[in-house]
């Protein structure tokens, strides 16, 4: 059952329009302060005794804790509330959970980046594009807050108590991803085909972003481990030039075409990707939409809210550094990815 403290948290979140309980007030106060001071503080801190940097990190940690408590509240509420109460309040709590997943990861990202451009909000959104209450105020604080398509999804018909964690790529993640996409094998291992399917597929999906633009990579985790990713490149034109001139030749050398004989189907698919010339992106697209994005989740992620939080966080990070538009590349035959992006709006 929900504890008395959790019921109090729920009441403080579900207060009155423009009049929040203490928990919601603390969330908004921390988020406003962290966003406003991330540039002047000089995050990341340049010196261990940087008092302003330490203060920023202390408040960031408090904000992360409040976000985690609210996400756990959502999970416990789905597991223990009566069905009538669940279906009355779940849409609101689900929205708040998704927004805090994105906001929490965005604050973590701010703490490990040196922002080179001001955080831009653009022009005011139409009144109908922004909702009221805590959700609307959090939405307005994210740099991508005017992209209303990302914020107008109905809740799932069958609420899930699955807990999710969303965070930027951290050094341990990068080391693990490098190993998974084809790091050194122990001596005595079998042929070069050992692990080709998994490592080559990982290299195909994320290798270029991990190598050339790791600062715009986010990871979604559930209780089973990593289950989704969002990756981006702020300047797609330069990124694609580097990919084609240095990263792809290195991957072709690492995975020669003849390695595909007898390899798993996934490995053969990845090899074909490495040895096929990528389609050129028209210059008008690069001029109007200067940033590239790529997202994906495991089949077990049925909650579109978690996928939406991934997108919101990545787009917020790109917008914070001045991007004015993004595009993604999808094969016309890839129905799975087309469906995934369509569900995001």
CSV table of C-alpha atoms in Angstrom, one decimal:
chain,number,residue,atom,x,y,z
A,1,UNK,CA,0.0,0.0,0.0
A,2,UNK,CA,1.0,3.6,-0.4
A,3,UNK,CA,2.6,5.1,2.7
A,4,UNK,CA,1.3,8.2,4.4
A,5,UNK,CA,4.3,10.1,3.1
A,6,UNK,CA,3.5,9.0,-0.5
A,7,UNK,CA,-0.2,10.0,-0.1
A,8,UNK,CA,1.1,13.4,1.1
A,9,UNK,CA,3.4,13.7,-2.0
A,10,UNK,CA,0.4,12.8,-4.2
A,11,UNK,CA,-1.7,15.6,-2.7
A,12,UNK,CA,1.1,18.1,-3.0
A,13,UNK,CA,1.5,17.3,-6.7
A,14,UNK,CA,-2.3,17.3,-7.3
A,15,UNK,CA,-3.0,20.7,-5.8
A,16,UNK,CA,-4.8,23.7,-7.4
A,17,UNK,CA,-3.9,25.3,-10.8
A,18,UNK,CA,-1.1,27.8,-10.2
A,19,UNK,CA,-1.0,27.0,-6.5
A,20,UNK,CA,1.3,24.1,-5.7
A,21,UNK,CA,2.0,22.0,-2.6
A,22,UNK,CA,5.5,22.1,-1.0
A,23,UNK,CA,6.9,19.2,-3.1
A,24,UNK,CA,5.8,20.8,-6.4
A,25,UNK,CA,7.1,24.1,-5.3
A,26,UNK,CA,10.5,22.7,-4.4
A,27,UNK,CA,10.7,20.9,-7.8
A,28,UNK,CA,10.0,24.2,-9.7
A,29,UNK,CA,12.3,26.3,-7.5
A,30,UNK,CA,15.2,23.9,-7.9
A,31,UNK,CA,14.7,23.6,-11.7
A,32,UNK,CA,14.4,27.3,-12.2
A,33,UNK,CA,17.5,28.0,-10.2
A,34,UNK,CA,19.6,25.2,-11.8
A,35,UNK,CA,18.7,26.4,-15.3
A,36,UNK,CA,19.3,30.1,-14.5
A,37,UNK,CA,22.7,29.5,-12.9
A,38,UNK,CA,24.2,26.7,-15.1
A,39,UNK,CA,25.9,29.3,-17.4
A,40,UNK,CA,27.2,31.7,-14.8
A,41,UNK,CA,28.4,29.0,-12.4
A,42,UNK,CA,30.7,27.6,-15.1
A,43,UNK,CA,29.4,24.0,-15.0
A,44,UNK,CA,31.4,21.8,-14.9
A,45,UNK,CA,33.4,23.4,-12.1
A,46,UNK,CA,36.9,24.4,-13.0
A,47,UNK,CA,38.4,24.0,-9.5
A,48,UNK,CA,37.6,21.6,-6.6
A,49,UNK,CA,37.1,24.6,-4.2
A,50,UNK,CA,34.6,26.3,-6.5
A,51,UNK,CA,31.9,27.3,-4.0
A,52,UNK,CA,29.3,28.2,-6.7
A,53,UNK,CA,29.9,25.0,-8.5
A,54,UNK,CA,29.5,23.0,-5.3
A,55,UNK,CA,26.2,24.9,-4.5
A,56,UNK,CA,24.9,24.1,-8.0
A,57,UNK,CA,25.7,20.4,-7.6
A,58,UNK,CA,24.2,20.3,-4.2
A,59,UNK,CA,20.9,21.7,-5.5
A,60,UNK,CA,21.1,19.4,-8.6
A,61,UNK,CA,21.4,16.4,-6.2
A,62,UNK,CA,18.3,17.6,-4.3
A,63,UNK,CA,16.4,18.0,-7.5
A,64,UNK,CA,17.4,14.5,-8.7
A,65,UNK,CA,16.2,13.1,-5.4
A,66,UNK,CA,12.8,14.7,-5.6
A,67,UNK,CA,12.4,13.5,-9.2
A,68,UNK,CA,13.3,9.9,-8.2
A,69,UNK,CA,10.9,10.0,-5.3
A,70,UNK,CA,8.1,11.1,-7.6
A,71,UNK,CA,8.9,8.4,-10.2
A,72,UNK,CA,8.7,5.8,-7.4
A,73,UNK,CA,5.4,7.3,-6.3
A,74,UNK,CA,4.0,6.7,-9.8
A,75,UNK,CA,5.2,3.1,-9.7
A,76,UNK,CA,3.7,2.4,-6.2
A,77,UNK,CA,0.5,4.2,-7.1
A,78,UNK,CA,-0.1,2.0,-10.1
A,79,UNK,CA,0.6,-1.1,-8.0
A,80,UNK,CA,-1.6,-0.2,-5.0
A,81,UNK,CA,-4.4,2.2,-5.9
A,82,UNK,CA,-7.9,1.1,-6.4
A,83,UNK,CA,-8.8,0.8,-10.1
A,84,UNK,CA,-11.3,3.8,-9.9
A,85,UNK,CA,-8.8,6.1,-8.3
A,86,UNK,CA,-6.0,4.9,-10.6
A,87,UNK,CA,-7.8,5.7,-13.8
A,88,UNK,CA,-8.9,9.1,-12.4
A,89,UNK,CA,-5.5,10.3,-11.3
A,90,UNK,CA,-3.1,8.2,-13.4
A,91,UNK,CA,-3.1,10.5,-16.6
A,92,UNK,CA,-1.9,13.4,-14.5
A,93,UNK,CA,0.7,11.4,-12.5
A,94,UNK,CA,2.0,9.7,-15.7
A,95,UNK,CA,2.5,13.1,-17.3
A,96,UNK,CA,4.4,14.4,-14.3
A,97,UNK,CA,6.5,11.2,-14.2
A,98,UNK,CA,7.5,11.6,-17.9
A,99,UNK,CA,8.3,15.3,-17.5
A,100,UNK,CA,10.5,14.7,-14.5
A,101,UNK,CA,12.4,11.8,-16.3
A,102,UNK,CA,13.3,14.4,-19.0
A,103,UNK,CA,14.0,17.3,-16.6
A,104,UNK,CA,16.1,15.1,-14.3
A,105,UNK,CA,18.3,13.9,-17.2
A,106,UNK,CA,18.5,17.4,-18.6
A,107,UNK,CA,19.9,18.7,-15.3
A,108,UNK,CA,22.4,15.8,-15.2
A,109,UNK,CA,23.4,16.8,-18.7
A,110,UNK,CA,23.9,20.4,-17.7
A,111,UNK,CA,26.2,19.2,-14.9
A,112,UNK,CA,28.6,17.6,-17.3
A,113,UNK,CA,28.6,20.1,-20.2
A,114,UNK,CA,30.0,23.5,-20.9
A,115,UNK,CA,27.1,25.2,-22.6
A,116,UNK,CA,28.5,27.4,-25.5
A,117,UNK,CA,25.2,29.2,-26.3
A,118,UNK,CA,22.3,30.6,-24.2
A,119,UNK,CA,19.4,28.3,-23.5
A,120,UNK,CA,16.8,29.5,-26.0
A,121,UNK,CA,13.0,29.3,-25.6
A,122,UNK,CA,12.0,31.0,-28.9
A,123,UNK,CA,8.7,32.9,-29.3
A,124,UNK,CA,5.8,32.4,-27.0
A,125,UNK,CA,3.7,29.4,-27.8
A,126,UNK,CA,0.0,29.6,-28.6
A,127,UNK,CA,-2.1,29.4,-25.3
A,128,UNK,CA,-3.5,26.0,-26.3
A,129,UNK,CA,0.0,24.5,-26.8
A,130,UNK,CA,0.9,24.7,-23.1
A,131,UNK,CA,-1.1,23.1,-20.3
A,132,UNK,CA,-1.6,24.4,-16.9
A,133,UNK,CA,-0.5,23.1,-13.5
A,134,UNK,CA,2.9,21.7,-12.6
A,135,UNK,CA,3.2,19.9,-15.9
A,136,UNK,CA,2.8,23.1,-17.9
A,137,UNK,CA,5.3,25.0,-15.7
A,138,UNK,CA,7.9,22.2,-16.1
A,139,UNK,CA,7.3,22.1,-19.8
A,140,UNK,CA,7.9,25.9,-20.1
A,141,UNK,CA,11.3,25.5,-18.3
A,142,UNK,CA,12.6,23.0,-20.8
A,143,UNK,CA,14.3,24.6,-23.9
A,144,UNK,CA,12.1,22.5,-26.2
A,145,UNK,CA,8.9,23.4,-24.3
A,146,UNK,CA,7.1,24.9,-27.4
A,147,UNK,CA,7.2,21.7,-29.4
A,148,UNK,CA,3.6,20.9,-28.4
A,149,UNK,CA,3.4,17.6,-30.4
A,150,UNK,CA,5.7,16.0,-27.9
A,151,UNK,CA,3.5,16.9,-24.9
A,152,UNK,CA,0.0,15.8,-26.2
A,153,UNK,CA,-0.1,12.1,-26.0
A,154,UNK,CA,-2.9,10.1,-24.2
A,155,UNK,CA,-1.8,7.9,-21.3
A,156,UNK,CA,-1.6,4.1,-21.9
A,157,UNK,CA,-4.8,2.1,-21.6
A,158,UNK,CA,-3.0,-0.3,-19.2
A,159,UNK,CA,-0.9,1.6,-16.7
A,160,UNK,CA,2.5,0.0,-15.9
A,161,UNK,CA,4.4,0.2,-12.7
A,162,UNK,CA,7.7,-0.2,-14.5
A,163,UNK,CA,10.4,2.1,-13.1
A,164,UNK,CA,12.6,3.9,-15.6
A,165,UNK,CA,15.8,5.9,-15.3
A,166,UNK,CA,17.0,8.3,-17.9
A,167,UNK,CA,20.4,9.9,-17.9
A,168,UNK,CA,23.1,11.2,-20.3
A,169,UNK,CA,25.9,9.0,-21.4
A,170,UNK,CA,28.4,8.7,-18.5
A,171,UNK,CA,32.0,7.4,-18.6
A,172,UNK,CA,31.1,3.9,-17.4
A,173,UNK,CA,28.4,3.7,-20.1
A,174,UNK,CA,30.8,4.7,-22.7
A,175,UNK,CA,33.4,2.1,-21.7
A,176,UNK,CA,30.7,-0.6,-21.6
A,177,UNK,CA,29.3,0.4,-25.0
A,178,UNK,CA,32.8,0.4,-26.5
A,179,UNK,CA,33.3,-3.2,-25.2
A,180,UNK,CA,29.9,-4.3,-26.5
A,181,UNK,CA,30.5,-2.9,-30.0
A,182,UNK,CA,33.7,-4.8,-30.5
A,183,UNK,CA,36.4,-4.2,-27.9
A,184,UNK,CA,39.4,-6.5,-27.3
A,185,UNK,CA,38.6,-10.2,-26.8
A,186,UNK,CA,40.4,-12.4,-24.2
A,187,UNK,CA,43.1,-14.6,-25.7
A,188,UNK,CA,41.8,-18.0,-26.4
A,189,UNK,CA,38.5,-16.8,-27.7
A,190,UNK,CA,37.1,-18.3,-30.9
A,191,UNK,CA,37.2,-16.9,-34.4
A,192,UNK,CA,36.7,-13.2,-35.3
A,193,UNK,CA,33.0,-14.1,-35.8
A,194,UNK,CA,32.7,-14.4,-32.0
A,195,UNK,CA,30.1,-11.8,-31.0
A,196,UNK,CA,30.0,-10.2,-34.5
A,197,UNK,CA,26.2,-9.9,-34.5
A,198,UNK,CA,25.9,-7.9,-31.3
A,199,UNK,CA,29.1,-5.8,-31.6
A,200,UNK,CA,28.6,-4.9,-35.3
A,201,UNK,CA,24.9,-4.1,-34.7
A,202,UNK,CA,25.8,-1.9,-31.8
A,203,UNK,CA,28.4,-0.2,-34.0
A,204,UNK,CA,25.9,0.4,-36.7
A,205,UNK,CA,23.3,1.9,-34.4
A,206,UNK,CA,25.4,4.0,-32.1
A,207,UNK,CA,29.1,3.8,-33.1
A,208,UNK,CA,29.3,7.0,-35.0
A,209,UNK,CA,27.5,9.0,-32.3
A,210,UNK,CA,29.6,7.4,-29.5
A,211,UNK,CA,32.8,8.3,-31.4
A,212,UNK,CA,31.9,11.7,-32.8
A,213,UNK,CA,29.2,13.2,-30.6
A,214,UNK,CA,29.0,11.4,-27.2
A,215,UNK,CA,27.9,14.6,-25.4
A,216,UNK,CA,24.4,14.3,-27.0
A,217,UNK,CA,23.8,10.6,-26.1
A,218,UNK,CA,21.2,9.6,-23.5
A,219,UNK,CA,20.4,6.2,-22.1
A,220,UNK,CA,17.0,4.8,-20.9
A,221,UNK,CA,17.1,2.0,-18.3
A,222,UNK,CA,14.4,-0.2,-16.7
A,223,UNK,CA,14.8,-2.8,-14.1
A,224,UNK,CA,16.3,-5.2,-16.7
A,225,UNK,CA,19.0,-2.7,-17.7
A,226,UNK,CA,19.5,-0.4,-20.7
A,227,UNK,CA,16.4,-0.5,-22.9
A,228,UNK,CA,16.6,2.7,-25.1
A,229,UNK,CA,18.8,5.4,-26.4
A,230,UNK,CA,18.7,8.9,-27.9
A,231,UNK,CA,21.7,10.2,-29.8
A,232,UNK,CA,22.2,13.5,-31.6
A,233,UNK,CA,24.8,15.6,-33.4
A,234,UNK,CA,24.5,19.4,-33.0
A,235,UNK,CA,26.1,20.2,-36.4
A,236,UNK,CA,24.9,17.4,-38.7
A,237,UNK,CA,26.9,18.7,-41.7
A,238,UNK,CA,30.3,18.4,-39.9
A,239,UNK,CA,29.2,15.1,-38.2
A,240,UNK,CA,28.2,13.5,-41.5
A,241,UNK,CA,31.5,14.6,-43.1
A,242,UNK,CA,33.5,13.1,-40.3
A,243,UNK,CA,31.4,9.9,-40.3
A,244,UNK,CA,32.0,9.4,-44.0
A,245,UNK,CA,35.7,10.4,-44.1
A,246,UNK,CA,37.0,8.7,-40.9
A,247,UNK,CA,34.5,6.6,-39.0
A,248,UNK,CA,33.1,4.5,-41.8
A,249,UNK,CA,36.5,3.6,-43.3
A,250,UNK,CA,37.7,2.5,-39.9
A,251,UNK,CA,34.6,0.3,-39.5
A,252,UNK,CA,35.1,-1.2,-43.0
A,253,UNK,CA,38.7,-2.0,-42.0
A,254,UNK,CA,37.5,-3.6,-38.7
A,255,UNK,CA,34.7,-5.5,-40.3
A,256,UNK,CA,35.8,-6.5,-43.8
A,257,UNK,CA,33.1,-7.5,-46.3
A,258,UNK,CA,34.2,-11.2,-46.4
A,259,UNK,CA,33.7,-11.5,-42.6
A,260,UNK,CA,30.0,-11.8,-43.3
A,261,UNK,CA,30.2,-15.4,-44.6
A,262,UNK,CA,28.6,-17.6,-41.9
A,263,UNK,CA,27.9,-14.6,-39.6
A,264,UNK,CA,24.5,-14.2,-37.8
A,265,UNK,CA,21.9,-12.4,-39.8
A,266,UNK,CA,22.2,-9.3,-37.6
A,267,UNK,CA,26.0,-9.2,-38.2
A,268,UNK,CA,25.4,-9.5,-42.0
A,269,UNK,CA,22.9,-6.6,-41.9
A,270,UNK,CA,25.4,-4.4,-40.0
A,271,UNK,CA,28.3,-5.4,-42.4
A,272,UNK,CA,26.0,-4.4,-45.4
A,273,UNK,CA,25.4,-1.0,-43.6
A,274,UNK,CA,29.2,-0.4,-43.2
A,275,UNK,CA,30.0,-1.2,-46.8
A,276,UNK,CA,27.1,0.7,-48.4
A,277,UNK,CA,27.6,4.4,-49.3
A,278,UNK,CA,25.1,6.4,-47.1
A,279,UNK,CA,22.6,8.5,-49.0
A,280,UNK,CA,23.5,12.2,-49.1
A,281,UNK,CA,21.4,14.6,-47.1
A,282,UNK,CA,20.2,17.5,-49.3
A,283,UNK,CA,21.8,20.8,-48.4
A,284,UNK,CA,18.4,22.6,-47.9
A,285,UNK,CA,17.6,20.1,-45.2
A,286,UNK,CA,20.9,20.7,-43.5
A,287,UNK,CA,20.4,24.4,-43.6
A,288,UNK,CA,16.9,24.4,-42.2
A,289,UNK,CA,17.4,21.5,-39.8
A,290,UNK,CA,21.0,21.6,-38.7
A,291,UNK,CA,21.0,18.8,-36.1
A,292,UNK,CA,20.7,15.0,-36.6
A,293,UNK,CA,18.9,12.8,-34.1
A,294,UNK,CA,18.4,9.0,-33.7
A,295,UNK,CA,16.3,7.2,-31.1
A,296,UNK,CA,15.3,3.7,-30.4
A,297,UNK,CA,13.9,1.5,-27.6
A,298,UNK,CA,13.8,-2.3,-26.9
A,299,UNK,CA,10.6,-4.1,-27.8
A,300,UNK,CA,9.8,-4.5,-24.1
A,301,UNK,CA,9.4,-0.7,-23.7
A,302,UNK,CA,5.6,-0.5,-24.3
A,303,UNK,CA,5.2,2.9,-22.5
A,304,UNK,CA,5.4,5.6,-25.1
A,305,UNK,CA,5.8,8.1,-22.3
A,306,UNK,CA,9.4,6.8,-21.6
A,307,UNK,CA,10.2,7.1,-25.3
A,308,UNK,CA,8.8,10.6,-25.4
A,309,UNK,CA,11.0,11.6,-22.4
A,310,UNK,CA,14.0,10.4,-24.3
A,311,UNK,CA,13.1,12.7,-27.2
A,312,UNK,CA,12.3,15.7,-25.0
A,313,UNK,CA,15.6,15.4,-23.2
A,314,UNK,CA,17.7,15.1,-26.4
A,315,UNK,CA,15.9,17.9,-28.1
A,316,UNK,CA,16.3,20.1,-25.0
A,317,UNK,CA,20.0,19.5,-24.9
A,318,UNK,CA,20.4,20.4,-28.6
A,319,UNK,CA,18.2,23.5,-28.3
A,320,UNK,CA,20.2,24.6,-25.2
A,321,UNK,CA,23.3,24.8,-27.4
A,322,UNK,CA,21.4,26.8,-30.1
A,323,UNK,CA,20.0,24.2,-32.5
A,324,UNK,CA,16.9,25.5,-34.4
A,325,UNK,CA,15.8,22.2,-35.9
A,326,UNK,CA,16.5,18.5,-36.2
A,327,UNK,CA,16.0,15.7,-38.7
A,328,UNK,CA,16.3,11.9,-38.6
A,329,UNK,CA,17.2,9.4,-41.3
A,330,UNK,CA,14.9,6.4,-41.7
A,331,UNK,CA,14.7,3.8,-44.4
A,332,UNK,CA,11.3,3.8,-46.2
A,333,UNK,CA,11.3,0.0,-45.6
A,334,UNK,CA,12.0,0.2,-41.9
A,335,UNK,CA,8.4,0.0,-40.6
A,336,UNK,CA,9.5,-0.5,-37.0
A,337,UNK,CA,11.4,2.8,-36.9
A,338,UNK,CA,8.7,4.7,-38.9
A,339,UNK,CA,6.1,3.5,-36.4
A,340,UNK,CA,8.3,4.5,-33.5
A,341,UNK,CA,8.8,8.1,-34.7
A,342,UNK,CA,5.1,8.4,-35.7
A,343,UNK,CA,4.1,7.5,-32.1
A,344,UNK,CA,6.3,10.3,-30.8
A,345,UNK,CA,4.4,12.7,-33.0
